[in-house]
Coordinates of C-alpha atoms and ligand atoms in Angstrom, one line a residue:
X5 CA 97.0 120.8 118.7
X6 CA 95.5 121.5 115.4
X7 CA 97.4 121.6 112.7
X8 CA 97.8 125.4 111.4
X9 CA 95.1 126.4 109.2
X10 CA 96.4 125.8 105.6
X11 CA 99.0 123.3 105.9
X12 CA 96.8 120.5 104.4
X13 CA 95.9 123.0 101.5
X14 CA 99.2 123.3 101.1
X15 CA 99.8 120.2 101.2
X16 CA 97.1 119.2 98.4
X17 CA 98.8 122.3 95.9
X18 CA 102.0 120.4 96.9
X19 CA 100.0 117.5 95.1
X20 CA 99.5 119.5 91.8
X21 CA 103.6 120.5 92.4
X22 CA 104.6 116.5 92.2
X23 CA 102.8 116.0 89.5
X24 CA 104.8 118.5 87.0
X25 CA 100.7 120.3 86.0
X26 CA 102.0 122.8 84.1
X27 CA 99.6 124.8 85.7
X28 CA 101.1 127.3 88.8
X29 CA 100.1 125.0 92.0
X30 CA 97.1 126.0 93.7
X31 CA 95.7 126.5 97.2
X32 CA 92.7 125.3 97.7
X33 CA 90.5 125.9 100.5
X34 CA 90.1 122.4 101.8
X35 CA 88.2 122.7 104.7
X36 CA 88.6 124.7 108.2
X37 CA 90.6 122.6 110.6
X38 CA 88.6 121.9 113.5
X39 CA 86.3 120.1 111.1
X40 CA 88.5 118.2 109.1
X41 CA 90.2 117.0 112.5
X42 CA 86.7 115.2 113.4
X43 CA 86.0 112.7 110.6
X44 CA 87.3 110.4 112.8
X45 CA 89.8 107.0 110.1
X46 CA 89.0 109.1 107.6
X47 CA 91.2 112.1 109.3
X48 CA 93.4 112.4 107.2
X49 CA 97.2 112.4 108.8
X50 CA 98.6 114.9 111.2
X51 CA 100.6 115.0 113.6
X52 CA 98.2 115.4 117.0
X53 CA 101.4 116.9 118.6
X54 CA 105.0 118.4 118.2
X55 CA 107.9 115.2 118.2
X56 CA 109.7 115.7 121.0
X57 CA 114.2 115.0 120.5
X58 CA 115.2 112.5 123.1
X59 CA 115.5 113.8 126.8
X60 CA 119.1 115.0 127.4
X61 CA 120.9 112.4 128.1
X62 CA 119.6 110.4 126.1
X63 CA 119.7 109.5 122.4
X64 CA 117.3 106.5 119.7
X65 CA 119.7 103.6 118.6
X66 CA 117.2 102.0 117.2
X67 CA 113.5 102.1 116.0
X68 CA 111.5 99.1 116.7
X69 CA 108.4 99.4 114.9
X70 CA 106.5 102.4 112.8
X71 CA 103.5 101.0 112.4
X72 CA 101.5 102.9 109.6
X73 CA 98.5 102.5 108.1
X74 CA 98.1 103.6 104.4
X75 CA 97.5 106.8 103.2
X76 CA 94.0 108.4 102.2
X77 CA 92.2 106.1 100.3
X78 CA 88.6 105.8 98.5
X79 CA 85.6 104.5 99.8
X80 CA 85.1 100.0 99.7
X81 CA 82.7 98.7 98.4
X82 CA 80.2 99.1 101.7
X83 CA 81.2 102.3 102.9
X84 CA 80.2 103.1 98.5
X85 CA 77.2 101.2 99.4
X86 CA 76.0 102.9 102.1
X87 CA 76.6 106.7 100.6
X88 CA 75.2 106.2 97.3
X89 CA 72.0 104.2 99.2
X90 CA 71.4 107.7 101.0
X91 CA 72.3 109.8 97.6
X92 CA 69.6 108.0 96.0
X93 CA 66.9 109.3 98.7
X94 CA 68.2 112.8 98.6
X95 CA 68.3 113.4 94.4
X96 CA 64.5 111.2 94.8
X97 CA 63.2 114.1 96.3
X98 CA 60.3 115.4 95.1
X99 CA 62.2 119.4 95.1
X100 CA 64.7 121.4 97.8
X101 CA 63.9 123.6 100.5
X102 CA 67.7 124.3 101.5
X103 CA 69.8 126.6 98.0
X104 CA 72.5 124.0 99.6
X105 CA 70.9 121.2 97.6
X106 CA 70.3 122.8 94.5
X107 CA 74.3 121.3 93.0
X108 CA 72.4 117.8 93.6
X109 CA 70.2 118.5 90.1
X110 CA 72.6 117.7 88.2
X111 CA 75.6 116.1 90.8
X112 CA 77.3 112.8 89.3
X113 CA 78.7 111.1 91.9
X114 CA 82.4 109.6 90.7
X115 CA 83.9 108.2 93.8
X116 CA 86.5 104.9 93.0
X117 CA 84.6 101.6 95.0
X118 CA 87.3 99.5 95.7
X119 CA 89.4 101.1 98.5
X120 CA 92.5 101.9 96.5
X121 CA 95.1 104.4 97.4
X122 CA 94.5 108.1 95.8
X123 CA 96.7 110.6 95.0
X124 CA 96.6 112.0 97.9
X125 CA 97.0 108.5 100.2
X126 CA 100.8 107.9 98.0
X127 CA 101.9 112.1 98.5
X128 CA 100.8 111.0 101.9
X129 CA 102.7 107.9 102.2
X130 CA 105.6 108.7 100.7
X131 CA 105.9 111.9 103.1
X132 CA 106.4 110.2 105.8
X133 CA 109.3 108.7 104.8
X134 CA 111.2 111.7 104.2
X135 CA 110.6 112.9 107.2
X136 CA 111.2 109.1 109.0
X137 CA 114.7 109.6 107.3
X138 CA 114.5 113.0 108.4
X139 CA 113.8 112.0 112.2
X140 CA 116.3 108.7 111.6
X141 CA 118.9 109.1 109.5
X142 CA 122.4 108.3 111.2
X143 CA 120.1 105.1 112.2
X144 CA 120.7 103.5 108.9
X145 CA 122.4 102.4 106.1
X146 CA 123.2 101.0 102.5
X147 CA 124.2 98.0 104.9
X148 CA 121.7 98.6 107.5
X149 CA 118.6 99.8 105.4
X150 CA 115.2 99.5 106.9
X151 CA 112.9 97.1 107.4
X152 CA 110.3 97.3 105.1
X153 CA 106.4 95.3 105.6
X154 CA 103.3 95.7 104.1
X155 CA 99.6 93.8 104.8
X156 CA 98.9 92.2 101.2
X157 CA 96.2 94.1 100.8
X158 CA 97.0 96.8 97.5
X159 CA 97.0 100.0 99.3
X160 CA 99.0 99.0 101.8
X161 CA 101.4 97.2 99.6
X162 CA 100.7 101.0 97.2
X163 CA 101.2 103.4 101.0
X164 CA 104.5 101.3 101.8
X165 CA 105.8 102.3 98.4
X166 CA 105.0 105.5 98.3
X167 CA 106.9 105.9 101.3
X168 CA 110.3 103.4 100.6
X169 CA 110.1 106.3 97.6
X170 CA 110.3 108.5 99.7
X171 CA 113.0 107.3 102.0
X172 CA 114.7 106.9 98.8
X173 CA 114.0 110.7 97.5
X174 CA 115.1 111.2 101.2
X175 CA 118.4 109.6 100.8
X176 CA 119.3 111.1 97.3
X177 CA 118.6 108.2 95.9
X178 CA 121.4 105.7 98.6
X179 CA 118.7 104.3 100.6
X180 CA 116.0 101.9 98.7
X181 CA 114.9 99.3 101.4
X182 CA 113.4 96.1 99.6
X183 CA 108.8 95.6 100.7
X184 CA 108.0 92.3 101.2
X185 CA 104.1 91.3 100.9
X186 CA 102.1 89.1 102.9
X187 CA 101.6 86.3 105.5
X188 CA 102.2 88.4 108.2
X189 CA 100.9 89.8 111.2
X190 CA 99.7 93.1 109.6
X191 CA 97.0 91.5 108.0
X192 CA 93.3 92.4 109.5
X193 CA 90.6 90.2 109.8
X194 CA 92.8 87.1 111.2
X195 CA 89.6 86.5 114.2
X196 CA 87.1 84.4 112.7
X197 CA 84.7 84.6 116.2
X198 CA 85.1 88.4 116.8
X199 CA 82.1 90.1 116.8
X200 CA 81.7 93.1 116.0
X201 CA 80.8 97.4 116.4
X202 CA 77.4 97.5 115.5
X203 CA 75.6 97.5 117.8
X204 CA 77.8 100.1 120.5
X205 CA 77.3 102.7 117.0
X206 CA 73.4 101.4 116.4
X207 CA 72.6 103.2 119.3
X208 CA 74.9 106.1 119.3
X209 CA 73.3 106.4 115.3
X210 CA 69.9 106.1 116.7
X211 CA 70.0 109.5 119.0
X212 CA 72.5 111.3 117.2
X213 CA 71.6 110.4 113.1
X214 CA 67.8 111.2 113.2
X215 CA 67.8 115.0 114.0
X216 CA 70.3 115.3 111.1
X217 CA 67.5 113.0 108.7
X218 CA 64.4 115.4 109.8
X219 CA 66.8 118.1 108.5
X220 CA 67.9 117.0 105.1
X221 CA 64.4 115.2 105.2
X222 CA 62.3 118.8 105.6
X223 CA 65.5 120.1 103.6
X224 CA 64.6 117.3 101.1
X225 CA 61.0 116.6 101.3
X226 CA 60.1 113.2 100.0
X227 CA 64.2 111.2 100.6
X228 CA 62.3 109.9 103.9
X229 CA 66.8 109.4 104.9
X230 CA 67.3 107.4 108.1
X231 CA 69.1 107.6 111.0
X232 CA 71.4 105.0 109.5
X233 CA 71.8 106.4 106.8
X234 CA 72.9 109.9 108.2
X235 CA 76.8 107.7 109.6
X236 CA 76.8 106.3 106.1
X237 CA 76.6 109.4 104.2
X238 CA 78.7 112.1 105.9
X239 CA 81.5 110.3 104.8
X240 CA 80.8 112.1 101.1
X241 CA 82.0 114.6 102.5
X242 CA 85.5 113.5 103.9
X243 CA 85.8 110.8 100.8
X244 CA 85.0 113.4 97.9
X245 CA 87.1 116.8 100.0
X246 CA 90.4 114.1 99.4
X247 CA 89.9 112.8 96.4
X248 CA 88.5 115.7 94.7
X249 CA 91.5 117.9 96.3
X250 CA 88.8 121.2 96.6
X251 CA 86.1 120.9 99.5
X252 CA 83.3 118.9 98.7
X253 CA 79.4 120.9 99.0
X254 CA 78.4 118.0 100.5
X255 CA 80.5 119.0 104.2
X256 CA 78.6 122.4 103.8
X257 CA 75.5 120.5 104.7
X258 CA 77.1 119.0 108.5
X259 CA 77.5 121.7 111.3
X260 CA 80.9 121.2 113.2
X261 CA 78.7 119.2 116.8
X262 CA 77.5 117.1 114.0
X263 CA 81.5 116.5 112.3
X264 CA 81.9 115.9 116.5
X265 CA 79.5 113.3 116.7
X266 CA 80.7 111.6 113.7
X267 CA 83.6 111.7 115.3
X268 CA 82.5 109.7 118.5
X269 CA 80.5 106.7 116.0
X270 CA 83.5 106.3 114.2
X271 CA 85.5 105.9 118.7
X272 CA 82.9 104.4 118.7
X273 CA 84.1 101.4 115.8
X274 CA 87.5 100.7 117.1
X275 CA 86.1 101.1 120.5
X276 CA 84.4 98.5 120.1
X277 CA 85.7 96.8 116.6
X278 CA 88.7 95.3 117.8
X279 CA 90.0 97.3 120.8
X280 CA 89.2 97.0 124.0
X281 CA 85.6 97.1 123.8
X282 CA 85.8 94.2 122.0
X283 CA 85.6 90.9 123.9
X284 CA 88.3 89.7 120.8
X285 CA 90.0 92.7 119.8
X286 CA 93.2 93.4 121.9
X287 CA 93.9 89.1 121.6
X288 CA 94.4 89.7 117.3
X289 CA 97.3 92.7 118.2
X290 CA 99.3 90.2 120.4
X291 CA 101.4 88.9 117.6
X292 CA 102.1 91.8 116.1
X293 CA 103.3 92.6 120.0
X294 CA 105.4 89.7 119.8
X295 CA 107.2 90.6 117.4
X296 CA 108.0 94.2 118.5
X297 CA 109.3 92.7 121.8
X298 CA 111.1 90.1 120.4
X299 CA 113.0 93.1 118.6
X300 CA 113.5 94.9 121.6
X301 CA 115.1 92.4 122.6
X302 CA 116.4 90.8 120.1
X303 CA 115.1 87.1 120.5
X304 CA 113.3 84.3 118.8
X305 CA 109.2 85.5 118.1
X306 CA 106.9 84.3 120.4
X307 CA 104.9 81.5 118.6
X308 CA 101.2 81.3 118.3
X309 CA 99.5 83.4 117.1
X310 CA 99.2 85.3 114.0
X311 CA 103.2 84.7 113.4
X312 CA 103.7 82.9 110.1
X313 CA 106.6 80.8 112.0
X314 CA 108.3 80.3 108.3
X315 CA 108.5 84.0 108.0
X316 CA 109.5 84.3 111.4
X317 CA 111.8 82.4 112.3
X318 CA 114.6 83.4 108.9
X319 CA 116.0 85.4 109.5
X320 CA 116.1 87.5 105.8
X321 CA 111.8 87.1 106.0
X322 CA 111.9 88.2 110.4
X323 CA 116.0 89.7 110.4
X324 CA 116.5 91.3 114.1
X325 CA 119.5 93.4 113.0
X326 CA 117.9 96.2 111.4
X327 CA 117.5 99.6 113.1
X328 CA 115.0 100.9 111.8
X329 CA 111.1 98.6 111.0
X330 CA 108.1 100.1 109.2
X331 CA 105.1 98.2 108.7
X332 CA 102.0 98.9 106.5
X333 CA 98.7 98.3 107.9
X334 CA 95.2 98.6 109.0
X335 CA 93.0 101.5 111.1
X336 CA 91.5 98.1 112.8
X337 CA 94.8 95.9 113.4
X338 CA 96.2 99.3 114.8
X339 CA 93.7 100.0 117.6
X340 CA 93.8 95.8 118.5
X341 CA 97.2 96.3 118.7
X342 CA 97.3 99.8 120.8
X343 CA 95.2 97.9 123.0
X344 CA 97.5 94.8 123.0
X345 CA 99.9 97.0 124.0
X346 CA 97.9 98.9 126.6
X347 CA 98.2 102.4 125.4
X348 CA 94.5 104.8 125.4
X349 CA 93.2 103.3 128.4
X350 CA 90.2 104.4 129.7
X351 CA 88.5 104.7 132.6
X352 CA 85.6 103.1 131.6
X353 CA 84.2 101.2 128.4
X354 CA 82.9 103.7 126.4
X355 CA 79.4 105.0 126.5
X356 CA 77.2 104.8 123.3
X357 CA 74.7 107.0 124.6
X358 CA 76.8 109.4 125.7
X359 CA 80.5 110.6 124.4
X360 CA 82.8 111.2 127.6
X361 CA 84.3 115.1 125.7
X362 CA 87.4 113.7 128.1
X363 CA 87.9 110.6 126.6
X364 CA 91.8 109.4 124.7
X365 CA 90.5 107.3 122.3
X366 CA 89.4 109.2 119.3
X367 CA 89.9 107.5 116.0
X368 CA 90.8 110.4 114.0
X369 CA 94.6 111.0 116.4
X370 CA 94.6 107.3 116.8
X371 CA 94.3 106.2 113.4
X372 CA 93.6 108.4 110.4
X373 CA 94.9 107.3 107.3
X374 CA 98.8 107.4 107.5
X375 CA 99.1 107.6 111.1
X376 CA 101.6 105.7 112.3
X377 CA 102.7 104.9 115.6
X378 CA 106.6 105.0 116.7
X379 CA 108.3 102.8 119.0
X380 CA 111.6 104.0 120.2
X381 CA 114.6 102.8 121.5
X382 CA 116.9 105.3 123.7
X383 CA 120.3 104.4 125.2
X384 CA 120.0 106.4 128.3
X385 CA 123.8 107.5 130.3
X386 CA 125.2 104.9 132.4
X387 CA 121.4 102.5 132.7
X388 CA 119.2 100.6 131.6
X389 CA 117.7 100.8 127.5
X390 CA 114.6 102.5 127.7
X391 CA 112.2 103.1 125.2
X392 CA 108.9 105.2 124.8
X393 CA 106.1 105.3 122.3
X394 CA 104.7 108.3 119.7
X395 CA 101.7 107.9 118.4
X396 CA 101.5 110.5 115.4
X397 CA 103.9 112.1 117.0
X398 CA 102.3 112.6 120.2
X399 CA 104.6 110.9 123.4
X400 CA 102.2 108.2 125.1
X401 CA 102.0 108.0 128.9
X402 CA 103.5 104.9 129.5
X403 CA 101.0 103.6 132.8
X404 CA 100.8 100.6 132.9
X405 CA 105.1 99.9 132.2
X406 CA 105.5 103.5 134.7
X407 CA 107.0 106.1 132.9
X408 CA 109.1 108.7 134.3
X409 CA 107.7 112.2 132.5
X410 CA 109.8 112.1 130.0
X411 CA 107.5 109.2 128.6
X412 CA 109.9 106.8 129.5
X413 CA 110.4 103.2 130.7
X414 CA 112.5 101.2 130.9
X415 CA 112.7 98.8 128.1
X416 CA 112.8 95.5 131.0
X417 CA 109.1 97.1 131.7
X418 CA 108.4 97.3 129.3
X419 CA 108.4 93.8 128.5
X420 CA 107.2 92.9 131.8
X421 CA 104.3 94.9 131.3
X422 CA 103.6 93.0 128.8
X423 CA 102.3 90.1 129.9
X424 CA 99.0 90.1 127.4
X425 CA 101.1 89.1 124.6
X426 CA 103.1 87.6 125.7
X427 CA 101.1 84.5 127.8
X428 CA 99.3 84.7 123.4
X429 CA 96.1 86.6 124.7
X430 CA 96.1 84.7 128.5
X431 CA 93.5 82.2 125.7
X432 CA 92.0 84.0 124.6
X433 CA 93.9 83.6 120.7
X434 CA 91.6 80.0 121.2
X435 CA 88.7 81.7 121.2
X436 CA 88.8 83.2 117.9
X437 CA 88.8 79.8 116.4
X438 CA 86.8 77.1 119.0
Ligands
NAG529 C1 75.4 119.3 84.5 O1 77.1 118.8 85.0 C2 77.5 118.4 83.4 C3 78.2 118.2 83.9 O2 78.8 118.8 85.4 C4 77.8 120.0 82.3 O3 78.3 119.6 81.3 C5 75.9 120.3 82.6 O4 76.6 121.0 81.9 C6 75.6 120.4 83.4 N1 73.9 120.7 83.2 C7 73.2 121.4 83.6 C8 71.9 121.4 83.3 O5 73.8 122.4 83.8
NAG530 C1 102.5 104.8 94.6 O1 100.6 104.7 95.2 C2 100.0 104.3 93.6 C3 98.8 104.5 94.5 O2 97.6 106.2 94.7 C4 100.0 103.8 93.1 O3 100.1 103.6 91.7 C5 102.0 103.7 92.8 O4 102.4 102.9 92.2 C6 103.2 104.0 94.5 N1 104.1 104.4 93.7 C7 105.5 104.1 94.2 C8 106.4 104.2 93.6 O5 104.9 102.7 94.2
NAG531 C1 100.0 83.4 102.0 O1 99.8 82.1 102.7 C2 98.2 81.8 101.4 C3 98.6 79.9 102.2 O2 98.4 80.3 103.9 C4 99.2 81.1 100.5 O3 98.0 80.4 99.5 C5 99.1 82.9 99.5 O4 100.4 82.7 98.2 C6 100.7 83.2 100.6 N1 100.7 84.5 100.2 C7 102.3 85.3 99.8 C8 101.4 86.8 99.4 O5 102.7 84.5 100.2
NAG532 C1 103.4 81.6 105.6 O1 103.7 82.6 104.9 C2 104.5 81.4 103.8 C3 105.1 82.5 102.1 O2 104.0 84.1 102.6 C4 102.7 81.4 103.0 O3 103.8 80.3 102.2 C5 102.7 79.8 104.3 O4 101.6 79.6 103.9 C6 102.1 80.9 105.5 N1 101.4 80.7 106.1 C7 100.7 80.7 106.9 C8 100.0 80.0 108.2 O5 100.1 81.5 106.5
NAG533 C1 58.6 107.9 101.6 O1 58.3 107.8 102.2 C2 56.8 107.5 101.9 C3 55.6 107.3 103.0 O2 55.9 107.0 103.3 C4 56.8 107.4 100.7 O3 54.9 108.0 100.0 C5 57.4 107.3 99.3 O4 57.5 106.4 98.4 C6 58.3 107.8 100.0 N1 60.3 108.0 99.6 C7 61.4 107.7 99.3 C8 61.7 107.5 98.0 O5 61.5 105.5 99.6

């Protein structure tokens, strides 16, 4: 399900309100949702489905993981380089034959270049904290505060503190959970020998990028854009729109079908980067899954992978008695964790040359900015504890543990299904280093 038209605009207008600006709230015409939801990993958070309350006879007794990606940010330095290369080529054209390019005669690129959180990303993180309080306030108290961690990157720390601020505001400042940072399973790039998605994304870029490059080169003679420039350049639309709170003029250069092709580029990037398509992808999630299993069962964390033994054997740095845990991380790490758990498994590996319209591995639905996976533990009438998993509010089918029609597995079946994590990656972890 797509966000109703105007909802993102409303969110953007609330930023103005939050900023305390004297100007009346501006409802922007940000971008048509169908396109905005095809921005792959640069899509701002949206609920993929309405939240399903627990089935009758069950109540949530613990939220064992609230795993969230940092909010919307500026491009990283690598992405900035790619954007600027393509932009310089376009601006060096001798003339423009398409009026949609005329604004380039007097355009200066001015986005941050270090991947820092932007105000909209801070806002969505804060909203997530408020929503978590609204949904789970019955589980927490001053004696049982949420336990909040972040990877060491500045944008995840900023996302976590803004989430905590939202949680605090929603509780009338009664609940102010502290933040633990760094040396945990939330960092990314923890497997030096892992390969990249370059081969697969390169195949698709050559296919979908070439006609777009040809069209732009015809409109900007002498620009000489290549197919590879296109995959690097399309992100200027989502980045500039979110940073400036207004639809970037670059968005008009691409059709909805082309954004859908870019989405597939992003899907391949995650699938072959740290997801199922990467031989050393899933293993990067096993440390986190072992922490999740420890929280679900109350047993000590299995050591030996990305888990920091000093932190995770100390109840002050890794408690097992809290009711709500919130963790802030990166999209690549979330893709690895999804794959380690068995979520979004595909019938066959994604074909780099041909998107399957029925695929469920879609980056904008898995890891948008501020995207989140929630693992709820449920107490059900007269039965064993159960588990269910929501990703961006969409209840996940847990085939791997035989879930019922409400999406519930027994805790025992869920734990049993996690043989890969419980076996520390069945030999894969060592391959990260040898
Ligand atoms: C170019 O843009 C700048 C800032 O947006 C503006 O001050 C200037 O007048 C513009 N120049 C032309 C020729 O439009
Ligand atoms: C929220 O994030 C911003 C960065 O966008 C950061 O400067 C600010 O300190 C954060 N707010 C809180 C309360 O941590
Ligand atoms: C994490 O551990 C490394 C050594 O492995 C240390 O240099 C660094 O300061 C630690 N970071 C934090 C945030 O504790
Ligand atoms: C584990 O975390 C502690 C505290 O941040 C840090 O000092 C230590 O270096 C970390 N160990 C490893 C192996 O990173
Ligand atoms: C584009 O290619 C043509 C012919 O190969 C070359 O003459 C021109 O300098 C190139 N333009 C740029 C901006 O690289």
